[in-house]
Coordinates of C-alpha atoms in Angstrom, one line a residue:
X1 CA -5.7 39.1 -24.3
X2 CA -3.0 38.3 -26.5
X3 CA 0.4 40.9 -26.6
X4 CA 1.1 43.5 -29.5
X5 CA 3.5 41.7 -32.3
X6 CA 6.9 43.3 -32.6
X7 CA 9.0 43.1 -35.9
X8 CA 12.4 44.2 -36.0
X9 CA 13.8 45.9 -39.0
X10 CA 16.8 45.1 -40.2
X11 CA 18.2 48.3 -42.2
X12 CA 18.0 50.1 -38.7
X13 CA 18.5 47.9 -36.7
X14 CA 15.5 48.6 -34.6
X15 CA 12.5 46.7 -33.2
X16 CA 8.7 48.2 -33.3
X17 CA 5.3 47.9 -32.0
X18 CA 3.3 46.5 -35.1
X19 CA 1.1 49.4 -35.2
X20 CA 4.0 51.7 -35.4
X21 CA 3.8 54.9 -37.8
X22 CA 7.3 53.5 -39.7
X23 CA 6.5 51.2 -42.3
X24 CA 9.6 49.6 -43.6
X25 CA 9.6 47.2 -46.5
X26 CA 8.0 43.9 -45.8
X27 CA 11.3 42.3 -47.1
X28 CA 13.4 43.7 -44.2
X29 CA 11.0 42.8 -41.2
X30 CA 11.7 39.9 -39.0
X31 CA 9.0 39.2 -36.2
X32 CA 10.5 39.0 -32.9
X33 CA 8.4 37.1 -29.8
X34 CA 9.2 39.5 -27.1
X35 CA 11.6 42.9 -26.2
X36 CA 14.4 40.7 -24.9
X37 CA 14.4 38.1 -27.8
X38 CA 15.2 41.4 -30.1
X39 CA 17.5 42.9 -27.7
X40 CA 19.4 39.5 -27.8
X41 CA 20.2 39.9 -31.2
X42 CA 21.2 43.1 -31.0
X43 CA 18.0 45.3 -32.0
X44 CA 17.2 48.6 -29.9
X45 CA 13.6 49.7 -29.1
X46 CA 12.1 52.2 -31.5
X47 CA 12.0 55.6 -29.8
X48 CA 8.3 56.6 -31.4
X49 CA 6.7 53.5 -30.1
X50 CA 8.3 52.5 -27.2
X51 CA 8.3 48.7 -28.2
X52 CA 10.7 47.7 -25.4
X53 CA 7.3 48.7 -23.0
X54 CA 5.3 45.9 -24.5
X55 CA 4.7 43.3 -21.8
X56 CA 5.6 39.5 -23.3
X57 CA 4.9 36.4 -21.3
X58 CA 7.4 34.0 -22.0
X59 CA 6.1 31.5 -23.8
X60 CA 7.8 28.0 -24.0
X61 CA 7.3 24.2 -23.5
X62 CA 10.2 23.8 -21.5
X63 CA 8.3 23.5 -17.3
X64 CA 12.4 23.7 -16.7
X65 CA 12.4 27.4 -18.8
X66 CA 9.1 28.4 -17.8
X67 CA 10.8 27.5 -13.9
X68 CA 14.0 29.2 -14.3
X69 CA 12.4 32.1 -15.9
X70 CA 10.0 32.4 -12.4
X71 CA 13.1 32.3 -10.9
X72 CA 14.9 35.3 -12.8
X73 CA 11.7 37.9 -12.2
X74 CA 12.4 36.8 -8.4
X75 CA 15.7 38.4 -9.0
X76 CA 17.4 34.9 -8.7
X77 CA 20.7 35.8 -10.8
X78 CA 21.0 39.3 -9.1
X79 CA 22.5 36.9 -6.1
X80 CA 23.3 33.4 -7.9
X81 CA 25.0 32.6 -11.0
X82 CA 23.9 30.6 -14.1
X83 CA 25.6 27.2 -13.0
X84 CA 23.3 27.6 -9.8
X85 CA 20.5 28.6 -11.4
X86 CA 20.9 25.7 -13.7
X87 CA 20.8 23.5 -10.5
X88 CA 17.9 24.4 -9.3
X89 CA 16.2 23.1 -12.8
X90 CA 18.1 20.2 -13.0
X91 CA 20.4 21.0 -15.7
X92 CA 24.3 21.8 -15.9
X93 CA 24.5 25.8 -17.2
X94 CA 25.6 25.1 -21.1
X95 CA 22.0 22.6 -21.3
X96 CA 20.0 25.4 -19.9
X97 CA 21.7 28.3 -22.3
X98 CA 21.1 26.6 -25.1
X99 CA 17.2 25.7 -24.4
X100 CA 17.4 29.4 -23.0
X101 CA 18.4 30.1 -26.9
X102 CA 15.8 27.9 -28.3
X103 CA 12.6 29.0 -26.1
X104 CA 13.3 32.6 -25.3
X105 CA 15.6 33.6 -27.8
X106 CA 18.8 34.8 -25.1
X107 CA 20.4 33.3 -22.5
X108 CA 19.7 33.5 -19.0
X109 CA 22.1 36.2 -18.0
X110 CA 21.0 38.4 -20.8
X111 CA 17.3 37.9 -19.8
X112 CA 18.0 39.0 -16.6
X113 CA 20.9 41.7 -17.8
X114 CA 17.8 42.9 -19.6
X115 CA 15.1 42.9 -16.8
X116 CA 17.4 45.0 -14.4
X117 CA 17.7 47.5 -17.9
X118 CA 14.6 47.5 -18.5
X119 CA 13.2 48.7 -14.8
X120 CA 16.1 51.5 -14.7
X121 CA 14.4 52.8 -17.8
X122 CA 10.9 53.2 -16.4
X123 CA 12.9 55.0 -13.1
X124 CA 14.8 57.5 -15.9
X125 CA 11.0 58.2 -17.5
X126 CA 8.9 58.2 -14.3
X127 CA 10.9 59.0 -11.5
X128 CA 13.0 62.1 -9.9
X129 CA 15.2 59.8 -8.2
X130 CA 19.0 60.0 -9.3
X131 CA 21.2 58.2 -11.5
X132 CA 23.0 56.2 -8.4
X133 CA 19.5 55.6 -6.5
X134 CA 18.2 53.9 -10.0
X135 CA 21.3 51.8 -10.0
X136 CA 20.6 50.1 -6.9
X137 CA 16.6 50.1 -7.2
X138 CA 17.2 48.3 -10.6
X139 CA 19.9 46.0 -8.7
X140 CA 22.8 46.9 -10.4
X141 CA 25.9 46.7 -8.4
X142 CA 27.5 50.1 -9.3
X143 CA 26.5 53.1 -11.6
X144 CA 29.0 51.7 -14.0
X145 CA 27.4 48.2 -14.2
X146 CA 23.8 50.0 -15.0
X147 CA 25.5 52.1 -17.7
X148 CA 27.3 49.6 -19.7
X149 CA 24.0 47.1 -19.6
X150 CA 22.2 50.3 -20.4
X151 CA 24.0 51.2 -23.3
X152 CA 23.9 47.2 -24.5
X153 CA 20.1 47.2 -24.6
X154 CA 19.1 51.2 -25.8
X155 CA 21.9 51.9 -27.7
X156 CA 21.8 55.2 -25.3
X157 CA 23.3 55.7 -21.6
X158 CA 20.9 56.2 -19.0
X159 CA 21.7 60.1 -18.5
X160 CA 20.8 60.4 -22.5
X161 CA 17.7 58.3 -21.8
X162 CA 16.6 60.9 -19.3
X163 CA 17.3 63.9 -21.6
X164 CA 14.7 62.3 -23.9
X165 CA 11.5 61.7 -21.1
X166 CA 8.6 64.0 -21.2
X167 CA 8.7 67.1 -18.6
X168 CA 7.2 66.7 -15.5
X169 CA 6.5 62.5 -15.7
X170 CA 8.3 61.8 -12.7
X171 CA 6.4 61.3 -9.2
X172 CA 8.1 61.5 -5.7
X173 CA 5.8 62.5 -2.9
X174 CA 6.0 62.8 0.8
X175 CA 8.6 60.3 0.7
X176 CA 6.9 58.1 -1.9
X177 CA 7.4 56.5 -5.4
X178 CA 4.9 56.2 -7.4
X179 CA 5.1 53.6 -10.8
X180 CA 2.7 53.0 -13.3
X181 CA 2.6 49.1 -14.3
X182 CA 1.0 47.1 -16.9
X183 CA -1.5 45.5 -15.3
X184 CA -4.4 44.1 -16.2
X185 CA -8.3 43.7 -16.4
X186 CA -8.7 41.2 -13.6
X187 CA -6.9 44.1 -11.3
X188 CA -10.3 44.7 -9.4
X189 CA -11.4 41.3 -9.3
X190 CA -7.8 40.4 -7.5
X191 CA -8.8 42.5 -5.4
X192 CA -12.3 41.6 -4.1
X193 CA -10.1 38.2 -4.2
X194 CA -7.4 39.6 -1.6
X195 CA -9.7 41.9 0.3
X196 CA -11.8 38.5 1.7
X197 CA -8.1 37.0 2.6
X198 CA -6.5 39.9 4.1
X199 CA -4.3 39.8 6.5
X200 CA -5.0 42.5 9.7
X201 CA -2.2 44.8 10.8
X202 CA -0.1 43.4 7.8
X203 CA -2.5 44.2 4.8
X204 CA -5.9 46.5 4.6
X205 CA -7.8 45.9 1.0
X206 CA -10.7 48.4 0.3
X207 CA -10.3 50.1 -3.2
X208 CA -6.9 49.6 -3.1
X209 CA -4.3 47.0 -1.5
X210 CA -2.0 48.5 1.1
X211 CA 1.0 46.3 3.0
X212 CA 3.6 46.2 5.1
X213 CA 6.9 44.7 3.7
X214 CA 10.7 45.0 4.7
X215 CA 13.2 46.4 2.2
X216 CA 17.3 46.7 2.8
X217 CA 16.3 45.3 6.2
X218 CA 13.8 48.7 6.7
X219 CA 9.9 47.9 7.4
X220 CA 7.9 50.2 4.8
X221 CA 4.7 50.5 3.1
X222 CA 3.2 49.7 -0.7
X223 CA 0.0 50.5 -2.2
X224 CA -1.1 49.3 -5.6
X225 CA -4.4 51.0 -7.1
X226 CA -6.1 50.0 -10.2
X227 CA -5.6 53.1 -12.8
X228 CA -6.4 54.2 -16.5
X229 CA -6.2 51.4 -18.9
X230 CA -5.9 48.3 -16.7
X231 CA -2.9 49.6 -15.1
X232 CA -1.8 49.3 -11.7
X233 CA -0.2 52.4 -9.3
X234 CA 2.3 51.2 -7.5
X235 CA 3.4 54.0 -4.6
X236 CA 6.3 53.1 -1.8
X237 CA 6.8 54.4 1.0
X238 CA 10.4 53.1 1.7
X239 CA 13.6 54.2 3.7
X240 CA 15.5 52.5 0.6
X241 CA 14.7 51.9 -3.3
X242 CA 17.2 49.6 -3.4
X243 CA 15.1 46.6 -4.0
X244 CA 12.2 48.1 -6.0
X245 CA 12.9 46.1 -8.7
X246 CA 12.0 43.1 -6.5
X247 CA 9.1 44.1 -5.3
X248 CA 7.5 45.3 -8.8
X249 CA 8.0 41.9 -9.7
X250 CA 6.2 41.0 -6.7
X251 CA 3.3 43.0 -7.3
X252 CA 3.4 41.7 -10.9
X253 CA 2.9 38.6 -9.5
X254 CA 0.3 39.1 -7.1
X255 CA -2.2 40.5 -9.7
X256 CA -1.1 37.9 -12.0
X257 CA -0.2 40.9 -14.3
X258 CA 0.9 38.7 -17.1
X259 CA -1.5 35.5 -17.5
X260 CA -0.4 32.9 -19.9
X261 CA -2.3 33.0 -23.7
X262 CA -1.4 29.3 -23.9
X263 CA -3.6 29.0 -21.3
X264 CA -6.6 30.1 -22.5
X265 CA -6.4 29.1 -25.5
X266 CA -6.4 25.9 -24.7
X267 CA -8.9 26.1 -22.2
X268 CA -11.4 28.1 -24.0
X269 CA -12.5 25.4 -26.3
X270 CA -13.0 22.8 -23.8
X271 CA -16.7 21.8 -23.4
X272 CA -17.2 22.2 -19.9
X273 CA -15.0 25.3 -18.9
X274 CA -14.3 27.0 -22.4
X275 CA -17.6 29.7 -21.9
X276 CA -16.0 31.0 -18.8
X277 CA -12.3 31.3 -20.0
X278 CA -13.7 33.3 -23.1
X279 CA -15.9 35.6 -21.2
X280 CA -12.2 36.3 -19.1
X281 CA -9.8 34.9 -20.9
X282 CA -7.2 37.5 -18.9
X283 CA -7.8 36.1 -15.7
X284 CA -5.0 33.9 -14.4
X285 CA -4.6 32.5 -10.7
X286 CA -3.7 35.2 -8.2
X287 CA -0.1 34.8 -7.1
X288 CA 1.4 36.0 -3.4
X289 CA 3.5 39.0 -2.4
X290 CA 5.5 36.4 0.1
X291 CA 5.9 32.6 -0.3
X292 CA 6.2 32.0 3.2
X293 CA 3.7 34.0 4.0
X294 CA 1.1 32.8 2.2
X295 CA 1.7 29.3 3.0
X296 CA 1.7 30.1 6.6
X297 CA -1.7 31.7 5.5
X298 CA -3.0 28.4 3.8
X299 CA -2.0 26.0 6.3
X300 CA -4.4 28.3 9.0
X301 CA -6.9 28.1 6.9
X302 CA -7.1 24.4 6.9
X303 CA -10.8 23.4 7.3
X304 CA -11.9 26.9 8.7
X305 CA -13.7 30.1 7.2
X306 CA -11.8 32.8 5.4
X307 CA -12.3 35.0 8.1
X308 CA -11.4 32.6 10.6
X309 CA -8.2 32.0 9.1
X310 CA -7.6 35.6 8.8
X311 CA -8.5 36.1 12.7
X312 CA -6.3 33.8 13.7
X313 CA -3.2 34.9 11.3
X314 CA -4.0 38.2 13.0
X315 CA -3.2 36.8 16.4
X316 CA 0.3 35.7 14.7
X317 CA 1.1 38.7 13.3
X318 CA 0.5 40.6 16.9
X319 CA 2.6 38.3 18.9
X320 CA 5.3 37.3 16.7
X321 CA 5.5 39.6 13.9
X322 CA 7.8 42.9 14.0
X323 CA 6.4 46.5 14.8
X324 CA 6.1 49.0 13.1
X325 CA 8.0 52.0 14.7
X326 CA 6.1 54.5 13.5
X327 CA 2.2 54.8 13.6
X328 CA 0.3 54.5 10.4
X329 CA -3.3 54.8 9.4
X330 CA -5.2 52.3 7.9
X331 CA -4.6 49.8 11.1
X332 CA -1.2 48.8 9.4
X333 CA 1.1 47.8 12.5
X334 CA 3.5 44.5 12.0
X335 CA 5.6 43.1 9.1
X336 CA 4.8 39.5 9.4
X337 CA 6.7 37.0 11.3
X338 CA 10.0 35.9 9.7
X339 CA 10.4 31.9 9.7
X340 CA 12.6 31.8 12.5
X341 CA 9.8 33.7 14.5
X342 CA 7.7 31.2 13.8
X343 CA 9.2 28.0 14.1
X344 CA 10.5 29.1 18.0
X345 CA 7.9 31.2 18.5
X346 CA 4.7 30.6 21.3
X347 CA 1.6 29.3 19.1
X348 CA -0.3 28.7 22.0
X349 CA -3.9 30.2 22.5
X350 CA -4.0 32.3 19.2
X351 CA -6.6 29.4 18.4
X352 CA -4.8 27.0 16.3
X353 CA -5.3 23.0 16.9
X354 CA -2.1 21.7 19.0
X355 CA -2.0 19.5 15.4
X356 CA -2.0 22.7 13.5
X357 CA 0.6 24.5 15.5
X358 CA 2.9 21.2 15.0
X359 CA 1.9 22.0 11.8
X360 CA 2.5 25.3 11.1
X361 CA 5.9 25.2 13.7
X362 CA 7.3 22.5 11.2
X363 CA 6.8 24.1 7.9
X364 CA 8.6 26.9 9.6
X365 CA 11.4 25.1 11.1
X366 CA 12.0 23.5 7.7
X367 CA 12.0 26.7 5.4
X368 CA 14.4 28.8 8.3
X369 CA 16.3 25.4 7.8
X370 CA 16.8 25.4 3.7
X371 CA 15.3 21.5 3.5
X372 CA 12.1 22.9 2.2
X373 CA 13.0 25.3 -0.4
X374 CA 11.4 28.9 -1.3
X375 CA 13.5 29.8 -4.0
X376 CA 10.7 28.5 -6.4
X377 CA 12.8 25.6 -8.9
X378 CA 11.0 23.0 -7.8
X379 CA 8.7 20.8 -9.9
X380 CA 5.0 20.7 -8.8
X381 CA 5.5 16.6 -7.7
X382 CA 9.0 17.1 -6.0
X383 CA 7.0 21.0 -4.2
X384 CA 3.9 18.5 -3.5
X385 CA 5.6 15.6 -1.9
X386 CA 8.2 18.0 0.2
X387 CA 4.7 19.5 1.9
X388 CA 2.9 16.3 2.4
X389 CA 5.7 15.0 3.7
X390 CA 4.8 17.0 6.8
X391 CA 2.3 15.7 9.4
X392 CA -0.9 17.6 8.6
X393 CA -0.6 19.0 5.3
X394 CA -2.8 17.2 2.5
X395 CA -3.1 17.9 -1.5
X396 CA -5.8 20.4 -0.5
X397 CA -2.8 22.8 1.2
X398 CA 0.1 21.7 -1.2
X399 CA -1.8 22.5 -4.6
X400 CA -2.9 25.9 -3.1
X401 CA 0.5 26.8 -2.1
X402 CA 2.4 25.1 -5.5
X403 CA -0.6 27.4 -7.3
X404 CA -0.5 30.9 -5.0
X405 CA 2.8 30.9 -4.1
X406 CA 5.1 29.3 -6.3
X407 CA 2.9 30.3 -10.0
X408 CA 2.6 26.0 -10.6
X409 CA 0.2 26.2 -13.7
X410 CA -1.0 22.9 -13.4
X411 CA -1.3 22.7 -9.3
X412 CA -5.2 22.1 -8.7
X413 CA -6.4 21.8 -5.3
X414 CA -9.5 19.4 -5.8
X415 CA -11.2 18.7 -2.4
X416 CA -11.9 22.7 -2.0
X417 CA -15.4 23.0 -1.8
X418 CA -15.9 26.1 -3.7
X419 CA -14.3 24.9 -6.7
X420 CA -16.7 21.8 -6.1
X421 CA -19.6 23.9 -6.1
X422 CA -18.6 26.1 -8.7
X423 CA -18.0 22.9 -11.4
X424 CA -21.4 21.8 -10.3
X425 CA -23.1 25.1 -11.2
X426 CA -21.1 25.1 -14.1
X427 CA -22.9 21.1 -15.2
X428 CA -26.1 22.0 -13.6
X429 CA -25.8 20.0 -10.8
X430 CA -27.8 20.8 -7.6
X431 CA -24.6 19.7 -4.8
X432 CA -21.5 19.9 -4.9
X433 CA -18.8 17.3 -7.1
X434 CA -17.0 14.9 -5.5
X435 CA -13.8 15.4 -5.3
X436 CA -13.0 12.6 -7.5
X437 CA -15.8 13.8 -9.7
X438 CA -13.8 16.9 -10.0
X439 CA -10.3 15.5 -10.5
X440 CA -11.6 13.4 -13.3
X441 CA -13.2 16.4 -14.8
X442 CA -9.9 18.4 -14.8
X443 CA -8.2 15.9 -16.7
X444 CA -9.4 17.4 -19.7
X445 CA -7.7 21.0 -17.6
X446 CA -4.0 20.2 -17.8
X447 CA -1.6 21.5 -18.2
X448 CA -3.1 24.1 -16.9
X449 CA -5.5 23.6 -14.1
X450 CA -4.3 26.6 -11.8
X451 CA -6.0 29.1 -14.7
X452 CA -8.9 26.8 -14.6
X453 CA -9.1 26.7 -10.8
X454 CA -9.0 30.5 -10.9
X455 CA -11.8 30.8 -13.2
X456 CA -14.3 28.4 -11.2
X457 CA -13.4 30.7 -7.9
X458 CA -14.2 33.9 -9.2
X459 CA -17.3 32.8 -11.1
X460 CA -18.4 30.9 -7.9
X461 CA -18.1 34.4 -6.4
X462 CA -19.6 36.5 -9.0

């Protein structure tokens, strides 16, 4: 599934889908690699086409880039600067602009100067909500702030953006949003994927994914749907908007919305696993709407069923995570446990091992404590050895989490026994690999093992 070109045309100074109607002299078109690479250099999106709508994965060779940018959709820079950012990849700020420049084509602040643009502008075409709610959803400081970076990017202010939407687009019911998302055509296959790992009283999966999250410090409730065209509905039912930038990017990444080409291209010649990648080649690992929380979940499910872990994460949710004030259907009743909760929480008799609430009570302790980070900048050795540094976590849960939770392409947990049984399927073999067998076997896998992992799974399930 590779992403419509864009060329930009420099007598207008704008940038087009390639199958736009305008067909400008060959002479004046440059090709551009994605919305914000154009932007950067000062093209606006064509009206006709829409181009700024095309959905680019950032493509580079840089794991420091590809980390930082993971870090920018999280909304990094909307509370940090560059210099910290930088930090975090373990560069000073002028070394990380100027690969920024090289591999993306802007610098970091414009990237995310143009993310925050970008969502206002689906609010102005989709949405009823005002000019100040749109602000904050897009996480703008002040209407001012979301007008100049407005005008930067579209050449138009955001009130002269609205003016130009089609009647009637925008949806606000009952108190909720709704968004339509690129999405794409592993949506229903994520979620047969999240509807076995569920989470009860936080999450109910059936034909749609419903949750519990907290936004401006108010519990609420999302939905996401597949729709027409491999898109995703996204409706919240929040007291605030003013994260909903946030937690688009957080559905984005829980449907693995935007797999990596380089990724299957390169796996779909390989000898062993290529027939599968081209049969899919969108599918990419599923990520997590929470880091924490998924770990937590992972670390449960140590050596148990799936439904065992999820009986037992339902225990935790009950005792230690947060109400719900009001009554909801669908059996949604906590947020989940915050750290904190966790870590000084009682663990006892929910059915854990006394190992695994050491476990589970230390992970937490160390995340509520900063020494094991969430922020996502870590490389997948440095993530890897913080986890197993803990008593009772192995490669098995730190792969899984450096994959689910923190997006590590090449993270590849290789004692699971479903991937085992899948590779042996795959080579005709009547029991399951080793899991040396399979390590050696996805050698030929990296750098990107995590896609690779994801495709065994699902066809182990098919």
């Amino acid at each position: 599934m590779k992403p419509e070109p864009l060329q930009a045309v420099v007598t207008t100074g704008i940038y087009c889908r390639a199958s736009c109607s305008a067909r400008p002299a060959a002479r004046n078109v440059r090709a551009m690699p994605s919305p914000v690479a154009a932007e950067a250099r000062g093209f606006r999106a064509c009206l006709k086409c829409r181009s700024d709508q095309v959905e680019v994965a950032a493509a580079t060779d840089s794991p420091e880039v590809a980390r930082a940018m993971m870090l920018i959709s999280d909304g990094y820079l909307d509370r940090h600067g560059e210099e910290e950012l930088a930090a975090e990849v373990g560069y000073s700020s002028r070394q990380l602009r100027r690969l920024f420049e090289q591999e993306i084509g802007a610098t970091p602040d414009f990237v995310a100067r143009s993310r925050r643009a970008h969502f206002a502008r689906r609010l102005l075409d989709e949405t009823r909500l005002t000019i100040t709610e749109i602000a904050f959803a897009s996480g703008f400081n002040s209407v001012r702030q979301m007008n100049r970076v407005v005008r930067d990017i579209f050449s138009f202010t955001p009130s002269e953006l609205r003016a130009r939407r089609r009647r009637n687009q925008g949806t606000v019911t009952d108190g909720g949003l709704t968004l339509t998302i690129a999405g794409s055509p592993a949506a229903r296959l994520v979620l047969a994927y999240l509807r076995l790992r569920a989470i009860p009283g936080v999450e109910r999966v059936d034909d749609r994914y419903r949750r519990t999250i907290v936004s401006c410090g108010h519990p609420g409730v999302l939905e996401v749907e597949p729709a027409a065209d491999d898109a995703l509905a996204v409706t919240a039912h929040l007291a605030s908007f003013g994260s909903l930038v946030d937690d688009v990017a957080r559905v984005k990444r829980l449907f693995a919305t935007s797999p990596n080409p380089a990724a299957s291209e390169a796996l779909g010649h390989d000898v062993t696993i290529g027939q599968l990648v081209r049969r899919r080649p969108w599918l990419a690992m599923p990520g997590a709407w929470d880091r924490f929380e998924i770990s937590v979940r992972i670390i449960i499910g140590q050596q148990i069923s799936v439904g065992g872990a999820g009986t037992i994460t339902s225990r935790l949710v009950q005792r230690l995570g947060t109400p719900i004030p009001a009554r909801l259907e669908n059996g949604l009743t906590h947020t989940f446990p915050s750290p904190a909760d966790i870590a000084e929480g009682d663990l006892s008799g929910i059915g854990l091992t006394h190992r695994r609430e050491e476990t589970l009570r230390r992970f937490a302790a160390g995340v509520n404590s900063g020494s094991i980070p969430m922020a996502g900048g870590q490389a997948l050795h440095e993530l890897t050895r913080t986890l197993e540094a803990l008593p009772g976590i192995g490669p098995w849960t730190s792969h899984l989490i450096a994959a689910r939770a923190f997006g590590h392409e090449d993270a590849f947990p290789a004692s699971d026994l479903g991937l085992r049984k899948a590779a042996a399927k795959l080579t005709n073999r009547s029991q399951p690999l080793s899991t040396r067998q399979l390590t050696e076997m996805a050698e030929a896998w990296r750098p990107y093992r995590a896609t690779a992992a994801a495709h065994l799974w699902f066809e182990g399930a098919a």
